[in-house]
Amino acid sequence: MNGNWKKLWKLKVPNKVKIFLWRVLRGCLPVRARLRSKGVQCDTKCPCCGEYEENEWHCFVGCMSAQEVWMETECWPAVEKYSTNAMSFVSMILNMLEELDNKNMTVVAMMMWSLWWRRNQKCWNDNLPTVYATISRTRENLYDWKQAQCRATTVVRTNADPKLLSWRKPPVGSLK
């Protein structure tokens, strides 16, 4: 599979989101159609809408429940454009990675993560979070992660004494 893997790994999102996208692109996400193809006896209908078979395409783009979330985000025009022109779900994501700027691709990645979380809330807790709760959670998660990255960088910079970073020969006669 060809694609801009470097851009995926350089996205400014939590590592769990990068790994999630990698799993999506490798076909490793346990959507119901895939589970059934692996011999798991389960209903293949989408847990969110209950109408269509749940595959990656439906889960993230085709389901009206997912579309309601996307439509309230700033990246909906891009998602709509790429989903309309894509040959497959994987090609859609790879094209987005290739062509979208980092800001929009970050939003897309975080929204996909949140759509998967939302879907899992419905599967395991029989609770489908609202569109606005999903979007709010996405923004809060990204904001919190970025704040943590800033604090981690600041702590390293302020605590790094240059004298402590260089090796010195121990005094003669000392034992470790």
Coordinates of C-alpha atoms in Angstrom, one line a residue:
M1 CA 0.0 0.0 0.0
N2 CA 1.5 3.3 -1.1
G3 CA 0.8 6.5 0.8
N4 CA 2.3 9.3 2.7
W5 CA 3.1 7.4 5.9
K6 CA 5.5 10.0 7.1
K7 CA 2.8 12.6 7.2
L8 CA 0.6 10.1 9.3
W9 CA 3.4 9.6 11.9
K10 CA 4.2 13.4 12.0
L11 CA 0.6 14.5 12.7
K12 CA 0.3 16.6 15.8
V13 CA -2.2 14.2 17.5
P14 CA -1.9 11.7 20.4
N15 CA 0.0 8.5 19.4
K16 CA -3.2 6.5 20.1
V17 CA -4.9 8.4 17.3
K18 CA -2.0 7.8 14.9
I19 CA -2.0 4.1 15.7
F20 CA -5.8 4.1 15.2
L21 CA -5.4 5.6 11.8
W22 CA -2.7 3.1 10.9
R23 CA -5.1 0.3 11.9
V24 CA -7.8 1.8 9.8
L25 CA -5.4 2.0 6.8
R26 CA -4.2 -1.6 7.4
G27 CA -7.7 -3.0 7.6
C28 CA -7.4 -4.0 11.2
L29 CA -10.4 -2.1 12.7
P30 CA -13.0 -4.5 14.2
V31 CA -16.0 -3.2 12.3
R32 CA -18.9 -5.7 12.2
A33 CA -18.5 -6.8 8.6
R34 CA -14.8 -7.6 9.2
L35 CA -15.6 -9.5 12.4
R36 CA -18.2 -11.6 10.5
S37 CA -15.7 -12.3 7.7
K38 CA -13.3 -13.6 10.4
G39 CA -16.0 -16.1 11.7
V40 CA -17.4 -14.0 14.6
Q41 CA -21.1 -14.6 14.8
C42 CA -22.5 -11.0 15.2
D43 CA -25.0 -8.7 13.6
T44 CA -23.4 -6.8 10.8
K45 CA -25.8 -3.9 10.9
C46 CA -24.4 -0.5 12.0
P47 CA -24.9 0.0 15.7
C48 CA -25.6 3.8 15.2
C49 CA -28.2 3.7 12.4
G50 CA -29.2 0.0 12.4
E51 CA -29.8 0.2 8.6
Y52 CA -26.7 -0.8 6.7
E53 CA -23.8 -3.2 7.0
E54 CA -21.0 -1.7 9.2
N55 CA -17.7 -1.5 7.3
E56 CA -15.1 1.3 7.5
W57 CA -16.7 3.4 4.8
H58 CA -20.1 3.3 6.4
C59 CA -18.8 3.8 10.0
F60 CA -16.9 7.0 9.2
V61 CA -18.6 8.4 6.1
G62 CA -21.7 6.6 4.9
C63 CA -23.7 6.5 8.1
M64 CA -26.1 9.4 8.5
S65 CA -25.2 9.5 12.2
A66 CA -21.5 10.1 11.3
Q67 CA -22.4 12.6 8.6
E68 CA -24.4 14.6 11.1
V69 CA -21.2 15.0 13.2
W70 CA -19.0 15.8 10.1
M71 CA -21.4 18.4 8.9
E72 CA -20.9 20.4 12.1
T73 CA -17.1 20.6 11.6
E74 CA -14.9 22.9 9.6
C75 CA -13.5 19.9 7.6
W76 CA -16.8 18.7 6.3
P77 CA -16.3 20.2 2.8
A78 CA -13.0 18.2 2.5
V79 CA -14.5 15.0 3.8
E80 CA -17.4 15.3 1.4
K81 CA -15.1 16.0 -1.5
Y82 CA -12.7 13.2 -0.8
S83 CA -15.5 10.7 0.0
T84 CA -17.3 11.5 -3.3
N85 CA -14.2 11.0 -5.4
A86 CA -12.6 8.1 -3.6
M87 CA -12.3 4.6 -5.0
S88 CA -12.2 3.1 -1.5
F89 CA -12.1 4.2 2.1
V90 CA -8.3 3.6 2.3
S91 CA -7.7 5.6 -0.8
M92 CA -9.8 8.4 0.6
I93 CA -7.7 8.6 3.8
L94 CA -4.4 8.3 1.8
N95 CA -5.5 11.1 -0.5
M96 CA -6.4 13.3 2.4
L97 CA -3.1 12.6 4.0
E98 CA -1.4 13.6 0.8
E99 CA -3.3 16.7 0.0
L100 CA -4.8 18.3 3.2
D101 CA -2.7 20.7 5.2
N102 CA -1.7 19.6 8.7
K103 CA -4.4 21.6 10.5
N104 CA -7.3 20.0 8.5
M105 CA -5.7 16.5 8.6
T106 CA -5.4 16.9 12.4
V107 CA -9.1 17.7 12.7
V108 CA -10.0 14.8 10.4
A109 CA -7.8 12.3 12.4
M110 CA -9.3 13.5 15.8
M111 CA -12.9 13.4 14.4
M112 CA -12.4 9.8 13.1
W113 CA -11.1 8.9 16.6
S114 CA -14.1 10.5 18.2
L115 CA -16.5 8.8 15.7
W116 CA -15.0 5.5 16.7
W117 CA -15.4 6.4 20.4
R118 CA -19.0 7.4 19.7
R119 CA -19.7 4.1 17.9
N120 CA -18.2 2.2 20.8
Q121 CA -20.4 4.1 23.3
K122 CA -23.4 2.9 21.4
C123 CA -22.1 -0.7 21.1
W124 CA -21.0 -1.2 24.7
N125 CA -23.2 1.3 26.7
D126 CA -26.2 1.6 24.5
N127 CA -25.7 5.3 24.5
L128 CA -25.1 7.4 21.4
P129 CA -23.5 10.7 22.4
T130 CA -24.9 13.8 20.7
V131 CA -23.3 15.5 17.8
Y132 CA -22.3 18.4 19.9
A133 CA -21.0 16.2 22.8
T134 CA -18.8 14.4 20.2
I135 CA -17.4 17.5 18.7
S136 CA -16.8 19.1 22.1
R137 CA -15.0 16.0 23.3
T138 CA -12.9 16.0 20.1
R139 CA -11.8 19.7 20.6
E140 CA -11.2 19.2 24.4
N141 CA -9.1 16.1 23.7
L142 CA -6.9 17.9 21.2
Y143 CA -6.6 21.0 23.3
D144 CA -5.6 19.0 26.4
W145 CA -3.1 17.0 24.4
K146 CA -1.5 20.1 22.9
Q147 CA -1.4 21.8 26.4
A148 CA 0.4 18.7 27.8
Q149 CA 2.9 18.8 24.9
C150 CA 3.6 22.5 25.6
R151 CA 4.1 21.8 29.4
A152 CA 6.4 18.8 28.7
T153 CA 8.6 20.9 26.4
T154 CA 8.7 23.8 28.9
V155 CA 9.7 21.5 31.7
V156 CA 12.5 20.0 29.7
R157 CA 13.8 23.4 28.7
T158 CA 13.7 25.0 32.2
N159 CA 15.2 22.1 34.0
A160 CA 18.0 21.3 31.6
D161 CA 21.2 22.7 33.2
P162 CA 23.9 22.5 30.5
K163 CA 26.5 21.5 33.1
L164 CA 24.4 18.4 34.0
L165 CA 24.1 17.3 30.4
S166 CA 27.8 16.7 29.8
W167 CA 29.8 13.8 31.0
R168 CA 32.7 14.4 33.4
K169 CA 35.5 12.1 34.2
P170 CA 35.1 10.8 37.8
P171 CA 37.8 11.9 40.3
V172 CA 40.9 9.6 40.5
G173 CA 40.4 6.9 43.1
S174 CA 36.6 7.1 43.2
L175 CA 34.5 3.9 42.9
K176 CA 31.1 3.6 41.5

